[in-house]
Coordinates of C-alpha atoms in Angstrom, one line a residue:
Chain A
M1 CA 0.1 0.0 0.0
K2 CA 1.4 3.4 -0.9
K3 CA 1.6 5.4 2.3
Y4 CA -0.3 8.8 2.1
S5 CA 1.6 11.4 3.4
F6 CA 2.3 15.0 2.9
L7 CA 5.4 13.9 0.9
S8 CA 3.2 11.7 -1.2
L9 CA 0.9 14.3 -1.8
V10 CA 3.7 16.9 -3.0
S11 CA 5.1 14.2 -5.1
G12 CA 1.6 13.6 -6.5
A13 CA 1.0 17.1 -7.5
A14 CA 4.4 17.2 -9.2
T15 CA 3.3 14.4 -11.7
G16 CA -0.3 15.7 -12.2
H17 CA -2.0 13.4 -9.9
K18 CA -1.9 10.8 -12.7
D19 CA 0.2 8.0 -10.8
W20 CA -2.0 7.2 -7.9
P21 CA -2.5 3.4 -7.3
R22 CA -5.8 1.9 -6.7
A23 CA -6.7 2.3 -2.9
W24 CA -7.9 -1.4 -3.1
R25 CA -7.9 -4.5 -5.3
K26 CA -10.7 -5.7 -7.2
P27 CA -10.3 -9.5 -6.7
E28 CA -12.0 -12.4 -7.9
P29 CA -13.9 -14.3 -5.3
K30 CA -12.1 -17.2 -4.0
K31 CA -13.8 -20.6 -3.5
A32 CA -13.5 -20.5 0.4
Y33 CA -12.7 -18.0 3.1
D34 CA -12.4 -18.3 6.7
V35 CA -14.8 -15.6 7.4
I36 CA -17.4 -13.8 4.9
I37 CA -18.7 -10.5 5.9
V38 CA -21.8 -9.8 3.9
G39 CA -22.0 -6.0 3.5
G40 CA -19.7 -3.5 2.3
G41 CA -20.6 -0.3 4.3
G42 CA -18.9 1.1 7.2
H43 CA -19.5 -1.4 9.8
G44 CA -18.8 -4.5 7.5
L45 CA -15.3 -3.1 6.1
A46 CA -14.5 -2.3 9.9
T47 CA -15.3 -5.7 10.9
A48 CA -12.9 -7.1 8.3
Y49 CA -10.2 -4.5 8.9
Y50 CA -10.4 -5.6 12.6
L51 CA -10.7 -9.3 12.0
A52 CA -7.1 -9.0 10.2
K53 CA -5.6 -6.4 12.4
E54 CA -6.5 -7.5 16.1
H55 CA -7.0 -11.2 15.3
G56 CA -4.9 -12.3 12.7
I57 CA -7.7 -13.8 10.4
T58 CA -6.7 -12.4 6.9
R59 CA -8.5 -15.0 4.6
V60 CA -11.8 -12.7 4.7
A61 CA -14.0 -11.5 2.1
V62 CA -16.3 -8.7 2.4
L63 CA -19.0 -9.1 -0.3
E64 CA -21.1 -6.0 -1.5
K65 CA -24.0 -6.1 -3.7
G66 CA -23.0 -2.9 -5.3
P67 CA -20.0 -0.7 -4.9
I68 CA -18.7 -0.2 -1.4
G69 CA -20.4 2.5 0.9
L70 CA -23.3 3.5 -0.9
G71 CA -25.9 2.4 1.3
N72 CA -26.5 3.8 4.7
T73 CA -22.8 4.9 5.1
G74 CA -23.2 7.2 2.1
R75 CA -26.8 8.5 3.5
N76 CA -26.3 9.5 7.1
T77 CA -25.7 12.8 8.5
T78 CA -22.1 11.9 9.4
I79 CA -22.3 12.7 13.4
I80 CA -20.5 11.0 16.1
R81 CA -20.8 11.3 19.6
S82 CA -21.2 8.9 22.6
N83 CA -23.8 10.6 25.1
Y84 CA -26.0 7.7 25.8
L85 CA -27.7 7.3 29.0
W86 CA -27.7 3.4 29.6
D87 CA -24.1 1.9 30.7
E88 CA -24.2 -0.7 27.9
S89 CA -24.7 1.9 25.1
A90 CA -22.2 4.5 26.8
H91 CA -19.7 1.9 26.7
L92 CA -20.0 0.9 23.3
Y93 CA -20.4 4.3 21.8
E94 CA -17.5 5.8 23.7
K95 CA -15.3 2.8 22.4
S96 CA -16.4 3.8 18.8
L97 CA -15.8 7.5 19.5
K98 CA -12.2 6.8 20.9
L99 CA -11.6 4.5 17.9
F100 CA -12.9 7.5 15.6
E101 CA -10.3 9.8 17.7
G102 CA -7.2 7.9 16.2
L103 CA -8.6 6.7 13.1
S104 CA -7.2 8.6 10.2
R105 CA -3.6 7.9 11.9
N106 CA -4.7 4.0 12.0
V107 CA -6.0 3.4 8.9
N108 CA -3.6 6.1 7.0
F109 CA -6.7 7.9 5.4
N110 CA -8.0 11.3 6.2
T111 CA -11.5 10.5 7.7
M112 CA -11.7 14.3 8.7
V113 CA -12.9 13.7 12.1
S114 CA -14.2 17.2 13.5
Q115 CA -14.7 17.3 17.1
R116 CA -16.9 20.6 16.7
G117 CA -19.3 19.8 20.0
V118 CA -22.7 18.1 19.8
L119 CA -25.5 20.3 21.6
N120 CA -28.8 18.5 22.3
L121 CA -31.5 21.0 23.1
A122 CA -34.1 21.0 26.0
H123 CA -37.4 22.8 25.5
T124 CA -39.5 22.2 28.7
L125 CA -38.8 21.8 32.1
H126 CA -39.1 18.0 32.1
D127 CA -36.8 18.1 29.0
L128 CA -34.3 19.9 31.2
R129 CA -34.6 17.5 34.1
E130 CA -33.9 14.5 32.1
L131 CA -31.1 16.2 30.2
Q132 CA -29.6 17.2 33.6
R133 CA -30.1 13.3 34.9
R134 CA -28.5 12.1 31.5
V135 CA -25.4 14.2 31.8
N136 CA -24.9 12.9 35.2
A137 CA -25.0 9.4 34.1
I138 CA -22.7 9.8 31.5
R139 CA -20.2 11.8 33.4
F140 CA -20.3 8.9 35.9
N141 CA -19.3 6.7 32.9
G142 CA -16.2 8.5 32.4
I143 CA -17.6 10.3 29.5
D144 CA -17.6 14.3 28.8
S145 CA -20.7 15.9 29.0
E146 CA -21.8 19.2 30.5
V147 CA -25.2 21.3 30.8
L148 CA -25.5 24.7 29.5
D149 CA -28.2 27.1 30.2
A150 CA -29.7 29.1 27.6
Q151 CA -27.6 32.0 27.4
Q152 CA -24.6 29.8 27.4
T153 CA -26.2 27.6 24.5
K154 CA -26.7 30.6 22.6
A155 CA -23.0 31.6 23.0
F156 CA -21.9 28.3 21.8
C157 CA -24.4 28.5 18.5
P158 CA -25.2 32.3 18.3
I159 CA -27.5 31.7 15.4
L160 CA -30.1 29.7 17.4
N161 CA -33.2 31.5 18.5
I162 CA -33.6 31.2 22.3
S163 CA -36.5 33.5 22.4
P164 CA -39.0 32.9 25.1
S165 CA -41.7 33.5 23.0
C166 CA -41.2 30.4 20.9
R167 CA -43.8 27.8 21.0
Y168 CA -41.1 25.3 22.3
P169 CA -38.3 28.0 23.7
V170 CA -34.7 26.7 24.3
L171 CA -34.3 26.4 27.9
G172 CA -30.8 24.7 27.8
A173 CA -28.8 22.0 26.3
S174 CA -26.4 19.2 27.1
L175 CA -23.0 19.5 25.3
Q176 CA -20.6 16.9 24.4
R177 CA -17.2 18.6 23.3
R178 CA -15.7 15.6 21.8
G179 CA -18.8 15.0 19.7
G180 CA -18.8 16.3 16.1
V181 CA -19.0 15.0 12.6
A182 CA -16.6 12.6 10.5
R183 CA -16.6 12.1 6.4
H184 CA -18.9 9.5 6.2
D185 CA -17.6 8.1 2.8
A186 CA -13.8 8.5 3.9
V187 CA -14.6 6.1 6.7
A188 CA -15.7 3.5 4.4
W189 CA -12.8 4.0 2.2
G190 CA -10.2 4.4 4.8
F191 CA -11.2 1.0 6.2
A192 CA -11.6 -0.8 2.8
R193 CA -7.8 0.5 2.0
A194 CA -6.4 -0.7 5.1
A195 CA -8.3 -4.0 5.2
D196 CA -7.4 -4.7 1.8
D197 CA -3.9 -4.1 2.5
L198 CA -4.0 -6.5 5.3
G199 CA -5.2 -9.3 2.8
V200 CA -8.8 -8.8 2.8
D201 CA -10.8 -9.7 -0.5
I202 CA -13.2 -6.8 -0.9
I203 CA -15.8 -8.0 -3.6
E204 CA -18.0 -5.6 -4.8
N205 CA -21.1 -6.3 -7.2
C206 CA -21.4 -9.6 -5.5
E207 CA -25.0 -9.9 -4.1
V208 CA -25.6 -12.9 -1.4
T209 CA -28.8 -14.7 -2.7
G210 CA -28.7 -17.8 -0.1
I211 CA -27.0 -18.7 2.9
R212 CA -25.8 -22.4 2.9
R213 CA -26.3 -24.6 6.0
D214 CA -25.4 -28.1 7.0
G215 CA -27.9 -28.8 9.9
D216 CA -27.1 -26.1 12.2
Q217 CA -23.9 -25.1 10.8
V218 CA -23.1 -22.5 8.3
T219 CA -21.1 -23.6 5.4
G220 CA -21.2 -20.5 2.9
V221 CA -23.2 -18.2 0.9
E222 CA -24.8 -18.4 -2.5
T223 CA -23.8 -15.2 -4.8
T224 CA -24.5 -13.8 -7.9
R225 CA -21.0 -14.8 -8.6
G226 CA -21.3 -18.3 -7.4
L227 CA -21.1 -20.4 -4.5
I228 CA -18.4 -19.2 -1.6
Q229 CA -17.7 -21.4 1.2
A230 CA -16.8 -20.4 5.1
P231 CA -17.4 -21.8 8.3
K232 CA -18.3 -18.2 9.3
V233 CA -20.6 -15.7 7.7
G234 CA -21.4 -12.3 9.5
I235 CA -24.1 -10.3 7.9
V236 CA -23.9 -6.4 8.3
V237 CA -26.5 -5.3 6.1
A238 CA -28.3 -2.4 7.5
G239 CA -31.9 -2.2 6.3
H240 CA -31.6 -5.6 4.9
T241 CA -31.1 -7.7 8.1
S242 CA -34.4 -9.5 8.2
V243 CA -34.1 -10.6 4.7
L244 CA -30.7 -11.9 4.7
A245 CA -31.4 -13.5 8.4
G246 CA -34.4 -15.0 6.7
M247 CA -32.2 -16.7 4.4
A248 CA -30.7 -18.6 7.2
G249 CA -34.1 -19.3 8.5
L250 CA -34.1 -16.7 11.4
R251 CA -36.9 -14.0 12.0
L252 CA -35.8 -11.2 13.9
P253 CA -37.4 -8.5 16.2
I254 CA -36.5 -5.8 13.4
T255 CA -38.4 -3.7 11.0
S256 CA -37.2 -1.6 8.4
H257 CA -38.0 2.1 7.6
P258 CA -37.2 4.9 5.4
L259 CA -35.2 7.7 7.0
Q260 CA -34.8 11.1 5.1
A261 CA -32.0 13.6 5.3
L262 CA -31.6 16.6 3.1
V263 CA -28.9 19.2 2.4
S264 CA -29.4 22.8 1.6
E265 CA -27.6 25.0 -1.3
P266 CA -23.9 25.8 0.1
I267 CA -23.7 28.9 2.0
K268 CA -20.8 30.7 4.2
P269 CA -20.0 29.2 7.3
V270 CA -22.9 29.7 10.0
I271 CA -22.9 27.0 12.4
D272 CA -19.6 25.2 13.6
C273 CA -21.3 22.7 15.9
V274 CA -23.9 20.1 15.7
V275 CA -27.3 20.9 17.0
M276 CA -29.8 18.3 17.7
S277 CA -33.3 18.6 19.1
N278 CA -35.3 15.8 20.6
Q279 CA -38.6 17.8 21.3
V280 CA -39.0 19.5 17.8
H281 CA -37.1 16.8 16.4
V282 CA -34.4 18.0 13.9
Y283 CA -30.6 17.9 13.6
V284 CA -28.3 20.1 11.7
S285 CA -24.7 20.6 10.9
Q286 CA -22.9 22.2 8.2
S287 CA -20.7 20.5 6.0
D288 CA -17.3 21.7 4.8
K289 CA -18.9 22.6 1.5
G290 CA -21.3 24.7 3.3
E291 CA -24.3 22.8 2.9
L292 CA -26.5 22.4 6.0
V293 CA -26.9 18.8 6.3
I294 CA -30.4 18.1 8.0
G295 CA -31.9 15.2 9.4
A296 CA -34.8 14.0 11.8
G297 CA -36.9 10.8 12.5
I298 CA -38.1 7.5 10.4
D299 CA -41.0 7.4 8.4
A300 CA -43.6 5.6 10.7
Y301 CA -44.3 2.9 7.9
N302 CA -42.2 -0.1 7.0
G303 CA -40.4 0.6 3.7
Y304 CA -37.5 -0.7 1.7
G305 CA -37.8 1.7 -1.3
Q306 CA -35.1 4.1 -0.2
R307 CA -37.4 7.2 -0.3
G308 CA -40.0 8.5 2.3
S309 CA -43.0 10.7 2.4
L310 CA -43.1 14.6 2.1
P311 CA -44.7 15.4 5.6
T312 CA -41.8 14.0 7.3
I313 CA -39.7 16.4 5.7
E314 CA -42.2 19.2 6.2
H315 CA -42.0 18.6 9.8
Q316 CA -38.5 18.8 10.2
L317 CA -38.1 21.7 8.3
S318 CA -40.6 23.3 10.4
A319 CA -38.6 22.4 13.4
L320 CA -35.5 23.9 11.8
M321 CA -37.3 27.1 11.2
E322 CA -38.4 27.6 14.8
L323 CA -34.7 27.1 16.0
F324 CA -32.9 28.8 13.3
P325 CA -35.2 31.3 11.7
I326 CA -32.4 32.5 9.8
F327 CA -32.6 29.7 7.4
S328 CA -36.2 30.6 6.3
R329 CA -35.2 31.4 2.7
L330 CA -32.7 29.1 2.2
R331 CA -33.3 26.2 -0.6
M332 CA -32.9 22.6 -0.3
L333 CA -30.3 21.1 -2.7
R334 CA -31.1 17.4 -2.2
Q335 CA -33.1 15.0 -0.5
W336 CA -32.7 11.3 -0.3
A337 CA -33.8 8.3 2.3
G338 CA -31.7 5.1 3.4
T339 CA -33.5 2.1 4.7
V340 CA -32.8 1.7 8.4
D341 CA -33.4 -1.3 10.5
T342 CA -35.0 -0.4 14.0
C343 CA -35.3 -2.8 16.9
P344 CA -37.9 -2.4 19.4
D345 CA -35.7 -1.1 22.3
A346 CA -33.7 1.3 19.7
S347 CA -30.4 -0.6 20.5
P348 CA -28.6 -2.8 18.0
I349 CA -28.2 -6.6 17.6
I350 CA -24.3 -7.6 17.9
S351 CA -24.9 -11.4 18.2
R352 CA -24.4 -14.9 17.7
T353 CA -27.4 -16.8 16.4
P354 CA -28.9 -20.4 16.9
V355 CA -27.1 -21.2 13.4
R356 CA -23.5 -22.0 14.3
G357 CA -21.1 -19.6 12.4
F358 CA -23.5 -17.2 11.5
Y359 CA -23.3 -13.9 13.3
I360 CA -25.6 -10.8 13.1
N361 CA -25.0 -7.1 13.4
G362 CA -27.8 -4.9 12.7
G363 CA -30.8 -3.1 14.0
W364 CA -28.7 0.3 14.6
G365 CA -31.7 2.2 13.7
T366 CA -31.1 5.6 12.9
G367 CA -27.7 5.9 14.7
G368 CA -25.3 3.5 13.3
F369 CA -22.8 5.6 11.6
K370 CA -21.3 6.9 14.9
A371 CA -20.8 3.4 16.0
T372 CA -18.8 2.4 12.8
P373 CA -15.5 1.5 14.2
G374 CA -16.7 0.3 17.6
S375 CA -19.3 -1.8 15.7
G376 CA -16.7 -3.3 13.6
W377 CA -14.3 -3.9 16.5
V378 CA -16.7 -5.7 18.5
F379 CA -18.2 -7.8 15.8
A380 CA -14.6 -8.7 14.7
H381 CA -14.2 -10.0 18.3
T382 CA -17.5 -11.9 18.3
I383 CA -16.7 -13.7 15.0
A384 CA -13.1 -14.5 15.8
Q385 CA -13.7 -16.0 19.4
D386 CA -17.1 -17.2 19.1
R387 CA -18.1 -15.0 22.0
P388 CA -19.3 -11.5 22.6
H389 CA -16.8 -9.0 23.8
P390 CA -18.3 -7.5 27.1
L391 CA -19.1 -4.4 25.3
N392 CA -21.6 -6.1 23.1
A393 CA -22.6 -9.1 25.4
A394 CA -25.8 -7.0 26.3
F395 CA -26.7 -6.6 22.7
S396 CA -27.6 -10.3 22.2
L397 CA -30.3 -11.6 20.3
D398 CA -31.7 -13.4 23.1
R399 CA -32.3 -10.2 25.2
F400 CA -35.9 -10.2 23.6
A401 CA -36.7 -13.4 25.5
T402 CA -35.3 -12.6 28.8
G403 CA -36.6 -8.9 28.7
A404 CA -33.2 -7.5 29.4
L405 CA -33.9 -4.9 26.7
V406 CA -31.4 -1.8 26.4
D407 CA -34.2 0.8 26.1
E408 CA -32.6 3.8 24.4
H409 CA -35.8 5.3 23.3
G410 CA -35.3 9.0 24.0
A411 CA -32.7 8.1 26.5
A412 CA -30.4 8.3 23.2
A413 CA -30.4 12.0 23.1
V414 CA -32.4 12.2 20.2
A415 CA -35.5 9.9 19.3
H416 CA -34.6 6.7 17.0
Chain B
M1 CA -46.9 10.6 0.1
L2 CA -49.1 7.3 0.1
I3 CA -52.5 7.5 -0.8
I4 CA -54.5 5.3 1.2
P5 CA -57.7 3.7 0.4
C6 CA -59.7 3.8 3.9
P7 CA -62.5 1.0 3.5
W8 CA -65.1 3.6 4.8
C9 CA -63.7 7.0 3.8
G10 CA -62.1 6.3 0.5
D11 CA -58.7 7.6 -0.8
R12 CA -57.0 9.9 1.6
D13 CA -53.4 11.4 2.2
E14 CA -51.2 9.3 4.3
S15 CA -50.8 12.2 7.0
E16 CA -54.6 11.5 7.9
F17 CA -53.6 7.9 9.2
K18 CA -51.5 6.2 12.0
Y19 CA -49.4 3.1 11.2
G20 CA -50.0 0.1 13.1
G21 CA -47.3 -2.3 11.9
E22 CA -47.6 -6.0 10.6
A23 CA -51.2 -7.3 10.5
H24 CA -52.8 -10.6 11.4
I25 CA -50.8 -11.2 14.5
E26 CA -53.1 -12.9 17.2
R27 CA -53.0 -12.3 20.7
P28 CA -52.4 -15.5 22.5
L29 CA -55.5 -17.0 23.7
D30 CA -54.1 -18.6 26.9
P31 CA -51.3 -15.7 28.0
D32 CA -50.7 -17.7 31.4
A33 CA -49.4 -20.8 29.5
L34 CA -46.9 -18.9 27.4
T35 CA -43.2 -19.4 27.6
D36 CA -40.7 -16.3 27.5
E37 CA -39.8 -17.3 23.9
A38 CA -43.4 -17.3 22.9
W39 CA -43.9 -14.0 24.4
A40 CA -40.8 -12.7 22.7
D41 CA -42.2 -14.1 19.5
F42 CA -45.8 -12.4 20.1
L43 CA -44.1 -9.1 21.1
F44 CA -40.9 -8.4 18.9
M45 CA -40.6 -11.1 16.2
R46 CA -41.8 -9.7 12.9
R47 CA -41.9 -10.9 9.1
N48 CA -40.6 -7.5 8.2
T49 CA -41.3 -8.3 4.5
K50 CA -39.5 -6.7 1.6
G51 CA -42.3 -6.9 -1.0
P52 CA -45.9 -7.5 -0.7
F53 CA -47.0 -7.0 2.8
L54 CA -50.0 -6.9 5.1
E55 CA -50.1 -4.1 7.6
R56 CA -52.6 -2.3 9.8
W57 CA -53.6 1.3 9.5
M58 CA -55.8 3.4 11.4
H59 CA -57.8 6.5 9.9
A60 CA -56.7 8.9 13.0
A61 CA -57.9 12.1 11.2
G62 CA -60.8 10.7 9.8
C63 CA -63.4 7.6 10.8
R64 CA -60.7 6.8 13.5
R65 CA -61.2 2.8 12.6
W66 CA -58.5 0.2 12.2
F67 CA -58.2 -1.5 8.8
N68 CA -55.8 -3.7 6.9
L69 CA -53.9 -2.5 4.1
A70 CA -52.0 -4.7 1.3
R71 CA -48.9 -2.8 0.2
D72 CA -45.6 -3.5 -1.5
T73 CA -42.8 -2.4 0.9
A74 CA -40.2 -2.3 -1.7
T75 CA -42.3 -0.3 -4.1
N76 CA -45.1 1.2 -2.1
Q77 CA -47.5 0.0 -4.6
V78 CA -50.8 -0.2 -2.9
F79 CA -52.7 -3.4 -3.7
G80 CA -56.1 -2.6 -1.6
A81 CA -57.4 -1.9 1.8
Y82 CA -59.9 -4.4 3.5
R83 CA -61.6 -4.5 6.9
I84 CA -60.5 -6.4 9.7
G85 CA -62.0 -10.0 9.3
E86 CA -62.0 -9.9 5.6
R87 CA -59.6 -11.7 3.2
A88 CA -56.9 -9.6 1.6
P89 CA -57.4 -8.4 -2.0
A90 CA -57.0 -10.9 -4.9
A91 CA -54.2 -8.5 -6.1
Y92 CA -52.1 -9.0 -3.2
W93 CA -52.4 -13.2 -3.7
D94 CA -51.5 -12.6 -7.4
A95 CA -48.4 -10.6 -6.2
V96 CA -47.2 -13.5 -3.7
G97 CA -48.3 -16.0 -6.2
Q98 CA -50.8 -17.6 -4.4
P99 CA -54.5 -17.8 -5.8
A100 CA -56.8 -16.1 -3.3
E101 CA -59.6 -18.8 -3.2
K102 CA -56.9 -21.3 -2.0
N103 CA -56.1 -19.5 1.1
G104 CA -58.0 -17.7 4.1
K105 CA -57.2 -14.2 5.1
T106 CA -54.0 -14.8 6.5
P107 CA -50.8 -15.0 4.5
P108 CA -48.9 -18.6 3.6
G109 CA -47.0 -19.9 6.3
W110 CA -48.4 -17.6 9.2
R111 CA -48.1 -18.6 12.7
V112 CA -51.0 -18.7 15.1
V113 CA -50.1 -18.9 18.5
T114 CA -52.7 -20.0 20.8
G115 CA -51.4 -21.8 23.6
G116 CA -48.1 -22.6 25.3
A117 CA -44.8 -24.1 24.6
A118 CA -46.6 -27.2 22.7
E119 CA -47.5 -25.0 19.8
A120 CA -44.2 -23.2 19.9
T121 CA -43.5 -21.5 16.4
P122 CA -40.3 -21.6 14.3
A123 CA -39.4 -18.2 15.8
A124 CA -39.9 -19.2 19.2
E125 CA -37.7 -22.1 18.8
V126 CA -35.2 -19.9 17.3
A127 CA -35.4 -17.6 20.7
L128 CA -35.2 -20.8 22.7
A129 CA -32.1 -22.0 21.1
A130 CA -30.6 -18.3 21.2
R131 CA -31.1 -18.7 25.1
K132 CA -29.3 -21.9 25.2
V133 CA -26.3 -20.7 23.2
S134 CA -25.6 -17.7 25.3
A135 CA -26.4 -19.6 28.6

């Protein structure tokens, strides 16, 4: 792998940037691997990278039905944070945020991690009390978080409207200064390039059409490019987890929904942090290109169509107008949707299954991007050791029978 | 925006409705006899079909009645609505490749959880096995 550095950039410029090598190979699928990862998004590529790097398993294939990183990895609003209420979630997302902090250096790829601070607004007295409770819980877990009053919130984000005459006035906010954004595409590309360098085969345009089993042991997958054998198969296919699990004969507590986002026309820098509001339900940040990146909640109905309904967008834009009247004449440039798979307790499933050698990583709902490196890290451990890491032990499939749910509805600082 | 044909009020915008998720999940008749796994199956496990799907809607800003809708979750094509207790429209059965006259009102292979562990469904067995694996 050609190491990316300032010097390589200079030498690249000297030759007109014509001689850059491929970032990763385009291998033909082999007949068999030690581990097959289905899904070439950020989580799947991270899993493959950590399998090779942390566990020395390099006979790994990542199968992706299209080009890598064009599913939910390329469709999210790029926010990273770890201010979750419950211990299980806090530890998992904090692991991920810590991996994000060293990611560019470790994978030798600029993932553009920008820890610009994440504000979560409170609009009612109950909101404010709940937020204070949450900040305390988060701090007990050793994660940075602080409470701001309305004036301090305004000082942190000057264009925010804190007028008391609003229908839902801003009474305060929690702030995680280590939260922020990362470049979603770069995360996928960085993991892909680093995994490829360690010997992982990234096989694009290879759709899995069936899961092969011998009794209760998985033996491989059928794909549009033929049968590929492996004693261990992990699925990381946000949105389509139920479909893939169904191929192995499993039914899951997951429903898939459209999640919409949109960006505005590019404008000069006006907002240098991330603002989220659970109550009026919108979140916004500004990209390096100057576009506002705006997201909110899912469409209520089940859907795999990667498009949603207009009322959902109207709702999030009216919420945005309330918080930022300055945006009232801004035009929106693009709108899109991804398919997110939501769990009843708004927490993911990172688990072994009753089918031996078949592992599931899914159900991230609307909040998967921030977990990308941590998710890959614990899933690689789960697959390599055939048992969960303590960080993901609580996110097993059997919690729906035992009742030990990790209920992050609302507690996750924004509705899932 | 979906246009939803309420069986009582006719075609209306989606924003008038509330979504109720998968249809034809029968509440257990003898709840006391149910295992934890069978409860998990009833409460949480879902088909989450990609393609033709039977689901519940409620006309919240209209007649306020619940009904069922047959819709393709991949294309959003609506096959038709039907009242509770009626059979799904023929267009749905055509889409899933099952002639309507050969079926009742429920989709093929559907589970009916009515009792205890003796009638545990495949999904319940899965949950049971999952528990053994992690034990």
